Amino acid sequence: MSNPMPPDEDPFVRHLREAGIRPLRSKRVAGRRGGNRRRRILFGLMLLLVVGLLFLPALALRLSDWLWFREIGFERIFVTKIAAQWAIGLLAGIVAFLFLYGNARFALAGVDPDRESIHGYVGGIGGISNELRSMLERKSVRLALPWTAFLAIMAALSVTREWITALQAIHGTPFGRIDPVFGRDIGYYVFSLPAIEVALGFAFAMLIVALLLVALPIYLVRAEIGAVANRLSIRPRPQAHFALLAGVMLLVTALRIHYVRIPGLLFGDHAPLAGATYTDLQIRIPALHVLSIAALIGAALIAWAGFRGRLVRVTIRVVLVYVAIAIASGIVPSLYQRLVVQPNELARETPQIIHHIAATRAAWGIDSVESRDLAPDAALTPEIIADNRATIDNVRLWDREPLLQTFGQIQSIRTYYDFIAVDDDRYRLDGDLRQVMLSARELNTEALPTRGFINEHLTYTHGMGVTLGPSNEVTPEGLPVLFIKDLPPVSTVDLEITRPQIYFGERSNDFVLAPSGQREFDYPAGEGDAAAYSAYDGAGGVPVASFGRRLLYAFRFGSLNILLSSDLDERTRILYHRAVRERAHRALPFLLFDRDPYLVIRENGRLTWLLDAYTASGRYPYSESVGGVNYMRNSAKVAIDAYDGTVRAFITEPGDPIIRTMDAIYPGVMLPFDSMPGDLRAHIRYPEDLFRLQTSLYATYHMGNPETFYHREDQWQIPGGSTALPSGERQSTGEAFLRHMVMRLPGEPDEEFILMRPFTPRQKDNLAAWMIARNDGEEYGRLAVYKFPRQSLVFGPNQIVNRINQDTEVARQISLWDQRGSEVLRGELLVIPIGGSLIYVQPLYLRAQGGRIPELKRVVAAHEGQVAMAETLDAALAALFGEAARAGAADEAEGVPAGAATASETTRELGRRALEHYERARAAQRSEDWATYGEEMRKLGEVLREMGVE
C-alpha cells in the first residue's frame, strides 16, 4: 500500500511522484533549506556591497555638483534639471508600469484548469497536468509585478534624458515667422515637435513591450497545438486583447506619420535645396496621408477581427496591404521625381528654392548683411595711405603660431609655464586704438620637476600674468615688442595688472586646494631657487573644512589624500572645473561655446575670460544644415574671472526665441546685456566660429535670384591658405584670411575693430568681395559685404602668392636664408582693405634650424601685381607708393637714361650685399659653424670698406 499524499503537497512535487521520481528526505530538505537561507543572506550582503560601490560614487558626484553649482550661484540650473528629470521620469514610469502591469494581469487572468494539456511536452515526463498548468500561470502572475516594474524603471530612465525637450515645449517662445507649407510658427518645429516625437515614440515602444508581454502567456500557457494538425489557435479573450493592442499600435503609427514624418520633410536635405521639394509637396505628402489613413483603417479592422475571432487571417491581410501601400508611397515619389520633376527641375523647384534661400538667410543671420559696391577705378595713392594711417599702424605682422613659439621661449621663464593660445584684441593706449596680441601664462603641472599631491594640488596652484604686445612692432633683433612682460608682470603702457594669478584658464583641468598649510608658489624671484609665494583669498571654490566634505571629495576625485592631509584647514577651498570652456559648459549646459576664449585686462587690473555662447537648432524649416545645425545665434557672452572663477552670463541677443525660452526656464540666471560692466563691453568681439559659418554660407546664399542660385552662376568661395606649424612646415587650412583687425572702413570716419574674410569666385583666383563683422559700440554685430565689380580684375590671394613667389628679389632672399643652419617661415598672407582697394602683406620669419624663436626679418607688400620687400611695412609701402615714384621723377629730371644705375642705387646694392653677409654670419653663429661665420664677417668687412666705412 502506497503512502498517502499530504493534502497540501506542492503540485509540482506531486507531479514528480506520479512520474516515479522520489522526493528528497525531509532532513536533507531541511538542511538544504538552511543552506539556501545562508546563501541568500550572503548574496544579499554582496548585493548591498555592489550597489554601494556602484551608487556611492554617483551620489558623491551629484552632491559635489550641487555644491559647485551653489558656489557659482547657479543652483537653479542644477535643481531645475534634477526636478525635471524626476518629474518626467516618475510620470513616464508610472504610466509605463500601469500600462504594462495592467496588460500583463489581464493577459494572465482567467485560469481554466479544465483545458487539455499541450501534447509533446519535452523531457519525457509526459503531458503537463492541469495542476502544473495552474502552477505555471500562478508563477507568471507573481513574476508580472517585478518584471513590469523593472521595465517601467528602464522606460523612465530612458525618458529622463529628454527633460530639456519637455521644458522647452512648455516654455517655448514663438519665432514670429511661419513656415511656407503648413503655416505654423517656426517655434512649433523647434520646441513642440521634438516633444511630440518623444511622446509618440514612447507610446509606440510601450505598445511593442505590451504585445510581447501578452504574446508570452498566449503562446506559452494558453496556446493549443494539436498533435496532428500542428495548428495555432488563440482563445477569444486573449485574441481580443491582442487585437486591441495591435490596433492601438497602428493608431499610434498613423499619428507618427501625420505629426512627425510629414513635418520632418521640411528638414530634408536634397539637391538643389534643403526642405520639402516639389515631389514632397505634390506626391510624397499625399502618399503619407494615404498611408496614415490605411493605418487607421487597419487598426479598426484588427480590433473588429479580434472581437469576432478572426484575428490571424485579418491581421495577415492588413499587414500585407499596409506594406504594399508603404512600398508604393516610397516608389511612386521616386518615379515622379525622375520622370516628371528632373526634366523640368528649375521650373518645378523655383518656389521651393525661394523658400530655401529666405529661410537659410534668416536662420543663420545673414538676411541683414549690408551690401556695398566698391568703385571700379579705386586706386591707391600715398595720400590715401596716409589718410588710413590707423589701418597701417595696426596691420598684424605676427602670426599666432610663430608668436606663440616666441612667447614660449622668451617669456615662459620656467618649464612649468605654458602659453596655450594667442588672442587678438584692441585697447586704447595713450589715446590711440591699438591692436594687440595677448597670451596668458598658465601653469602646466605635468611639467613640474617633482609631481605629487602636495605639488600638484597645494603648492603649484595657478598661472601668472600675461604677455602682451602690439600686433605690428618688432625689435631690431626681429623679436616682438612687449608692452607687458616678465614675472611679476611689468607694463610699459597704461595697463596695469593688479591680480595676475590665474587659477582658471584654458589649461587648468585639475582640482586645487587653497589656501592650505602649504605655501602657494607665485613666481620665481631673485637668483637660484628663490621664489615668491602667495595665499588664495578669493571667494571661489567650495569650502572643505568639515570631515564630510573631505570624505565627499575624496570619493569624487578618487584621492584619499584629500581626507588624510593635515594641510587642509577651515580656510581651505577646493577649486575644480577650472578649464574655462568646461566651466562655462557645465554652468550653462543649454549653450554651445566658441572654441576660442580670450582674456581681458580690466580697468581694475583683474583678468577676466570672455567666451561667446550660441543657441542652435536643427529644426528650422527649409534652412541649410551644417553639421546637423540649421539655426544659430550668438545669444550670450559669458565672463569668468581668472582668479576666483566667478561666472556671469549676459544675454546679447534678446530677440532670439531660444534664449528667451531658456531664460523662462531658468529665470534670473542670465543677465541683460546692459548690466555687463563697461570695461568688458569694450572688449566683446564678433565670434569667429559663427562668422566662419556665416561667410561660408553667404558665399552661396548671397545669390537671391532662384535661377542664378540653381545654376550657381555667381557662387563664391573662401580662398585657400596655409598656416605655420611648430615644425616650420605649412599646412593647408580653410581658416586662412579670417582676421580681426583695426581699420577704417570705406566711407567711415574712424577706425574700428572688425572681423574680415575675403571671397573669390568659384574655381577662380581673382577677388570678388570681402565681408566684415563690426565689433565696436552701437555697430556691434552688423555685417557688411564689399563687392568688386564683376567686370574688373582684382588680384586674389592665390594670384598674389604666385606673384610673390615669382619676384626675383624675394626668391633670392628666401633661397639665401633657407640654407644650412636656418629656415624661413612664410607668414599668412594678410588682405588689408584701404579705401576701395587692397594691399596684401606677408611677413617672413627666420628661425635657426632646430630652434624655436622665429624672428621677423622681412615684410612683403603687394598691390595690383606689384611686389616690394623691406625690413618694415612702412619701407615696403614706401617702395610701392612713395619713394619709388619720387625717385623715378628725380631721375627723369636729371636726364638719367632708363635702367642706368644712380649713386643711390649703387649704395643700396652695397647695403644689400652687406646685409646678406651679416645674415649669413648670424645664421652660422646660431648653428656654431665658426668657419662660415669668420668667412662671412670677412666679406662683410670688404663690402663696408667698399662703401667707405672704415
mmCIF file of C-alpha atoms in Angstrom, residues 77 768 812:
data_model
loop_
_atom_site.group_PDB
_atom_site.id
_atom_site.type_symbol
_atom_site.label_atom_id
_atom_site.label_comp_id
_atom_site.label_asym_id
_atom_site.label_seq_id
_atom_site.Cartn_x
_atom_site.Cartn_y
_atom_site.Cartn_z
ATOM 1 C CA ILE A 77 20.405 75.140 -13.226
ATOM 2 C CA ALA A 768 35.134 89.018 -55.746
ATOM 3 C CA ARG A 812 66.729 85.173 -53.956
#
